[in-house]
XYZ file of C-alpha atoms in Angstrom:
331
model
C -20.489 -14.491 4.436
C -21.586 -11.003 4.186
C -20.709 -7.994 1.740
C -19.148 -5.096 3.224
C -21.704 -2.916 4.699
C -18.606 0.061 5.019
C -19.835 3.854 4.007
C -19.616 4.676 0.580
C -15.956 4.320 -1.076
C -15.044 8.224 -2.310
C -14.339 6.887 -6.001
C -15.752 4.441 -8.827
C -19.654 3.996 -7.739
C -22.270 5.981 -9.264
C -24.034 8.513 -7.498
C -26.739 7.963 -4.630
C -30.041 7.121 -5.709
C -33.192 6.330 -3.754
C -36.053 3.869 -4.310
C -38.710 4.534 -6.834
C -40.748 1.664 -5.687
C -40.998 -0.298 -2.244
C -43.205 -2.561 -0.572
C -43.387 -6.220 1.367
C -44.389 -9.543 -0.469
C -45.963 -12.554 1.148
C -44.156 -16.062 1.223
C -47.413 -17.882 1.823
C -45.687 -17.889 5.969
C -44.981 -16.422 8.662
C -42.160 -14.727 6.609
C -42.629 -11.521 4.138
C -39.766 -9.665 2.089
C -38.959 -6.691 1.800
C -38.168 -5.622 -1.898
C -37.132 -2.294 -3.721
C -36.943 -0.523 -7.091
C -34.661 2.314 -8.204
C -32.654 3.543 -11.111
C -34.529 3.229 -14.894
C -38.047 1.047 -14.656
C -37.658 0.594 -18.600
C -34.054 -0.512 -18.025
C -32.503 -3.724 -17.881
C -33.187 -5.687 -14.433
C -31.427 -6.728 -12.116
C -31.790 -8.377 -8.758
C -29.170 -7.912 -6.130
C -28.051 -10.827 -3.359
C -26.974 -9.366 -0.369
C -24.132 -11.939 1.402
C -24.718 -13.219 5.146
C -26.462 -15.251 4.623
C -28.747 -12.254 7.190
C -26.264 -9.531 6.302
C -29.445 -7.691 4.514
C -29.337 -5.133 1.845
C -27.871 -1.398 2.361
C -27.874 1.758 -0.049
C -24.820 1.730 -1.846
C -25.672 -1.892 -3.338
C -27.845 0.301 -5.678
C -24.289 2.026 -6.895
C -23.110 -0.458 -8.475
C -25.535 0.355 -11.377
C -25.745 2.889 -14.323
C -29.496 3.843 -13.058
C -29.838 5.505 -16.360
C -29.393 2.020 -18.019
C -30.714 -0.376 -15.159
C -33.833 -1.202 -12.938
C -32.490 -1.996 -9.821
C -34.384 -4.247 -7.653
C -32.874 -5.179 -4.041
C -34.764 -7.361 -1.253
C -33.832 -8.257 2.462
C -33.347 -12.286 2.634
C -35.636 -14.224 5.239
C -35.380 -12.925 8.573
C -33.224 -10.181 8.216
C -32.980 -6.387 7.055
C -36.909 -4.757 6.815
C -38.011 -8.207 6.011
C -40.032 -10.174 8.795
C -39.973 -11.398 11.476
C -36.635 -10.319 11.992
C -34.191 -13.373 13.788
C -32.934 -10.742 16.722
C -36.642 -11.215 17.684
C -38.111 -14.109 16.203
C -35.568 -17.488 17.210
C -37.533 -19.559 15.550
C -35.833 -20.283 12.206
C -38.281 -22.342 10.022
C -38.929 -21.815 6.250
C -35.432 -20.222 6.332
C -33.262 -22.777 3.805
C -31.515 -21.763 0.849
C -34.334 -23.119 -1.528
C -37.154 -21.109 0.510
C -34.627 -17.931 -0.652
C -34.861 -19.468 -4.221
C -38.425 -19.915 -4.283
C -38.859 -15.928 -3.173
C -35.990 -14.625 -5.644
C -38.648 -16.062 -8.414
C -41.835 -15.279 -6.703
C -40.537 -11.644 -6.993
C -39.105 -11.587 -10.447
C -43.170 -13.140 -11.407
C -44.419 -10.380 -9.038
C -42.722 -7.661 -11.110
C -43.500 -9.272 -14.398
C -39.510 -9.775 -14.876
C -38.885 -12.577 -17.899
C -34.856 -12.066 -17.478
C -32.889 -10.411 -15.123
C -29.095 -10.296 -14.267
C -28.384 -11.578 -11.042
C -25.801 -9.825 -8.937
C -24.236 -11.324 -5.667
C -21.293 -11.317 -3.362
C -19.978 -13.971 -0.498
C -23.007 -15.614 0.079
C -24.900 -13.667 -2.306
C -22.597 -15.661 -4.929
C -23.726 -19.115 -3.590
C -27.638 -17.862 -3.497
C -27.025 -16.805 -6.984
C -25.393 -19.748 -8.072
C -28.514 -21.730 -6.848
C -31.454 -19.483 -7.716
C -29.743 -19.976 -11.531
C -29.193 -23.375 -11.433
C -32.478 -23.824 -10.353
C -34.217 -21.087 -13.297
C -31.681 -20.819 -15.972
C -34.263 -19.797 -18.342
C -34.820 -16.621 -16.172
C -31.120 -15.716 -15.644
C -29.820 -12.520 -18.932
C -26.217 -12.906 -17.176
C -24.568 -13.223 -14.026
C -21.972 -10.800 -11.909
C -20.496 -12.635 -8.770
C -17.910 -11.567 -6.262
C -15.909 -13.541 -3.282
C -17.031 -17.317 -4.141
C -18.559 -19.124 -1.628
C -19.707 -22.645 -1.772
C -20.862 -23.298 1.759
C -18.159 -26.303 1.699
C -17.049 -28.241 4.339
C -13.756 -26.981 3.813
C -15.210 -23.028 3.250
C -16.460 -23.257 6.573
C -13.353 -25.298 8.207
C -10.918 -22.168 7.192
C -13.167 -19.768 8.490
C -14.720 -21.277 11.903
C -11.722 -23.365 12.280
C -8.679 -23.842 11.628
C -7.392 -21.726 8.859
C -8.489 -17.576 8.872
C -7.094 -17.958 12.484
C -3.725 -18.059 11.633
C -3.954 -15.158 9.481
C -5.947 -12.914 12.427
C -4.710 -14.313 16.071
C -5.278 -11.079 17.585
C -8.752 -11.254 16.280
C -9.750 -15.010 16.300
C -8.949 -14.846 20.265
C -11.619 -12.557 20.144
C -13.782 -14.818 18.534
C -13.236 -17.929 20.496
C -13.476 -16.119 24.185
C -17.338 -16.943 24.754
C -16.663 -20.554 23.866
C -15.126 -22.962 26.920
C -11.843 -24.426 25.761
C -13.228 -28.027 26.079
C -15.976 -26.836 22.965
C -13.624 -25.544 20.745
C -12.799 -28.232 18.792
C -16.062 -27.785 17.086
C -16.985 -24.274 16.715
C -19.572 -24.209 14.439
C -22.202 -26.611 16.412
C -20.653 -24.191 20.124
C -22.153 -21.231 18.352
C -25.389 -22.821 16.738
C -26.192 -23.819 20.447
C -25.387 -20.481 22.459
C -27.054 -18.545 19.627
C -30.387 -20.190 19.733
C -30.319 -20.889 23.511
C -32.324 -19.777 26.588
C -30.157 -16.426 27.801
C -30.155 -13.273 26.261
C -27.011 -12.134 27.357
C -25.379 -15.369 25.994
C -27.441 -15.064 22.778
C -25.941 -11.583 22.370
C -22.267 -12.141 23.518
C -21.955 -15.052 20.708
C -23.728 -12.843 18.451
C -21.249 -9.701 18.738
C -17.882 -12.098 18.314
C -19.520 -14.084 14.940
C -20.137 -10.663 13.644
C -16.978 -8.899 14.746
C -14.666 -11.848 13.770
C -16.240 -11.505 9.951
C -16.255 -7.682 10.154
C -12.976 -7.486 11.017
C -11.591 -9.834 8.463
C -13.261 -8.195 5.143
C -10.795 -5.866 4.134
C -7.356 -6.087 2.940
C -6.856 -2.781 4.932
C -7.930 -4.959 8.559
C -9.896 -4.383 11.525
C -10.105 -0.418 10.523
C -12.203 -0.546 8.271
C -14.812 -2.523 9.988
C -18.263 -1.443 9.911
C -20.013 -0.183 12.909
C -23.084 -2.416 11.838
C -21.398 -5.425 12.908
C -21.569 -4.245 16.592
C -25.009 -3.817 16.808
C -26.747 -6.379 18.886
C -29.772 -6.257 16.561
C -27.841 -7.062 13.492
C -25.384 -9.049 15.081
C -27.933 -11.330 16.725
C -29.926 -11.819 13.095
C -26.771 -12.353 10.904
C -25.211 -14.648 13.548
C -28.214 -16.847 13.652
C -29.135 -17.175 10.009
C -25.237 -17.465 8.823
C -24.696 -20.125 11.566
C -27.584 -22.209 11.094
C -27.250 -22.168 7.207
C -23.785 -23.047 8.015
C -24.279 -26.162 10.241
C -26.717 -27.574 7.135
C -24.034 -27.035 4.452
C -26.641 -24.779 2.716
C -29.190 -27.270 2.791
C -27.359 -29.104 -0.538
C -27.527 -31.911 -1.636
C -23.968 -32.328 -1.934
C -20.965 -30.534 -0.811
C -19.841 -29.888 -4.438
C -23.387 -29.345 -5.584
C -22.948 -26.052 -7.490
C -19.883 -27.473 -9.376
C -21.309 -30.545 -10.010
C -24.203 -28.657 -11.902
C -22.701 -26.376 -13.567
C -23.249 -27.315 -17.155
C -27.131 -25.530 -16.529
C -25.573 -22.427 -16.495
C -22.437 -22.502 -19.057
C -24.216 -20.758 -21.687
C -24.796 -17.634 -19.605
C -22.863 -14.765 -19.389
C -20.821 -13.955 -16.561
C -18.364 -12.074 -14.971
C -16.791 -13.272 -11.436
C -14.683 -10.761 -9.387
C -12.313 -12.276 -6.810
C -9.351 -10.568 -4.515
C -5.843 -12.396 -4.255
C -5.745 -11.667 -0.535
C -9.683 -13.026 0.208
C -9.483 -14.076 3.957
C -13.486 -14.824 4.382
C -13.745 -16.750 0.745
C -10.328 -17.830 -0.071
C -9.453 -17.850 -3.829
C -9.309 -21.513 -4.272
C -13.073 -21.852 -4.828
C -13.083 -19.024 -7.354
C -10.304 -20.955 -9.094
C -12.610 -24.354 -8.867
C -15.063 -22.108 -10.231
C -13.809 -21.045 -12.793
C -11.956 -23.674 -14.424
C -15.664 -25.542 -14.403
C -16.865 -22.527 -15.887
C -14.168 -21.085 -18.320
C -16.800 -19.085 -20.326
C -17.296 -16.710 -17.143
C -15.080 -13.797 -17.552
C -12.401 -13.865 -14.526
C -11.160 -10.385 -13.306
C -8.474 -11.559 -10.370
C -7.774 -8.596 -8.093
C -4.143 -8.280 -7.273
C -4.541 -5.906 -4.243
C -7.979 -6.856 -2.654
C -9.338 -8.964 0.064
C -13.268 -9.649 0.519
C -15.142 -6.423 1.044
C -16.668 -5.493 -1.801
C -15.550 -1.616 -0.540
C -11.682 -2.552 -1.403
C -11.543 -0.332 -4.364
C -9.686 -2.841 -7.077
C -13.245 -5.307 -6.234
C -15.552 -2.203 -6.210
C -14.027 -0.897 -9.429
C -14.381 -4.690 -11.120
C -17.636 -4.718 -10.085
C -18.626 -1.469 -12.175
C -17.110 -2.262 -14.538
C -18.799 -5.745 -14.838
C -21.702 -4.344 -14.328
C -21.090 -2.054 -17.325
C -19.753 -4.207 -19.926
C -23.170 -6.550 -18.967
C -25.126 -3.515 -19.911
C -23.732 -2.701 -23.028
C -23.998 -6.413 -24.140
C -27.482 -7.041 -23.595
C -28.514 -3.570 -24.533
C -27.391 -4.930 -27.867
């Protein structure tokens, strides 16, 4: 599940800033990531999970921070964004799990000679978060997540399913029209097999509905607030590949209930999680599991919100998050 990838929201973020530091790192592969700098190099760091998983970074991520008081460091996930090779071109996705994503989150921080950093993420950013600190809670000054997502069975049911689709007809007939009725009774494994198969037009097709059906259903505000990104073939065809075949693996964990089950790593952490009421994408429920394994974590419910992070009530938590985690390791 991807952030919102909408223009900049008129109120609440700080002002445009650009890179101070850029540059592509080496995986020991085929794959290399692309990885940037900005606000405050002396500042606090931070490392910021773009959702998808293939939605790939964009500028107003950097926003989110006081770039007087952070250093800001963003990087393009396997396969997608200015990392390469990029999955519109490259079908081939091997050495793309979640744990390869892990393993380059901490090459990076040991690249930039990082010893703690706050990790930031939303919709699948949240899960890749989740892991990368379970995984290196020793490297992890706090946490800020937004729209929960687990990669559950029962995520992905609502969503590719039987669930979302009763919320957005108009737009889940949309997303079922490549598929032949007789298919549709599993989704997931339809797409997996069009996106990865021998015609281009068929690749692209099924690319263009994934994306428009999650485009469409970000924002409490509907379909009109899409962004145009998510009709690109080029984008489409990356984030519908990656999302899909991280998606048919369950994340590549262990267990459906992994995170949860793990939890305890992490307790001691600060963190702040910022979830809307009205979440279509990543329904509340796995916030609420979320929290109630993790009551330390600071819980800012948004009345008026659905999953973009552009819905001003989640943009405005996530400042504000961002803020108070400033000021308290600052201290």
């Amino acid at each position: 599940m991807t952030d919102s990838i909408n223009s900049k929201p008129a109120r609440g973020l700080y002002p445009d800033i650009e890179p101070y530091d850029s540059g592509h790192m080496p995986t020991g592969g085929k794959h290399k990531i692309y990885y940037e700098q900005s606000g405050n190099p002396a500042g606090i760091p931070v490392v910021v999970l773009h959702g998808g998983p293939g939605g790939g970074t964009s500028p107003n991520l950097r926003c989110y921070f006081n770039p007087d008081g952070y250093r800001i460091i963003l990087l393009d996930q396997r396969g997608c964004g200015k990392s390469t090779p990029h999955a519109s071109e490259d079908v081939s996705l091997e050495d793309n799990t979640t744990w390869h994503l892990v393993a380059d989150i901490e090459a990076l921080r040991e690249k930039l000679g990082i010893e703690k950093w706050v990790v930031f993420g939303g919709s699948w950013g949240s899960t890749l978060a989740l892991a990368y600190s379970l995984t290196h809670p020793d490297r992890v000054a706090g946490l800020i997540l937004r729209g929960i997502f687990l990669v559950r069975p029962s995520e992905l049911d609502w969503f590719y399913q039987d669930g979302a689709s009763h919320i957005y007809p108009d737009i889940w007939d949309k997303f079922i029209a490549p598929i032949p009725q007789e298919e549709r009774g599993d989704l997931l494994s339809a797409y997996v097999k069009r996106l990865n198969g021998p015609d281009k037009a068929t690749q692209v097709r099924c690319a263009l509905a994934w994306s428009g059906w999650e485009g469409d259903t970000l924002s409490i505000e509907g379909p009109s607030d899409s962004a145009s990104k998510f009709s690109d073939p080029a984008f489409a065809l990356a984030f519908a590949r990656i999302e899909s075949w991280y998606f048919k693996n369950g994340g590549f964990f262990e267990s459906d209930n992994w995170v949860l089950e793990n939890i305890g790593r992490i307790r001691a952490i600060p963190g702040w999680i910022v979830q809307g009421r009205y979440d279509v994408v990543t329904p509340m429920t796995t916030a609420w599991e979320l929290k109630k394994a993790w009551p330390e974590a600071k819980f800012n419910l948004v009345r008026k919100a659905g999953h973009s992070s552009s819905d001003p009530g989640i943009l405005e938590g996530l400042v504000a998050a961002a803020d108070e985690a400033l000021v308290a390791l600052t201290r």
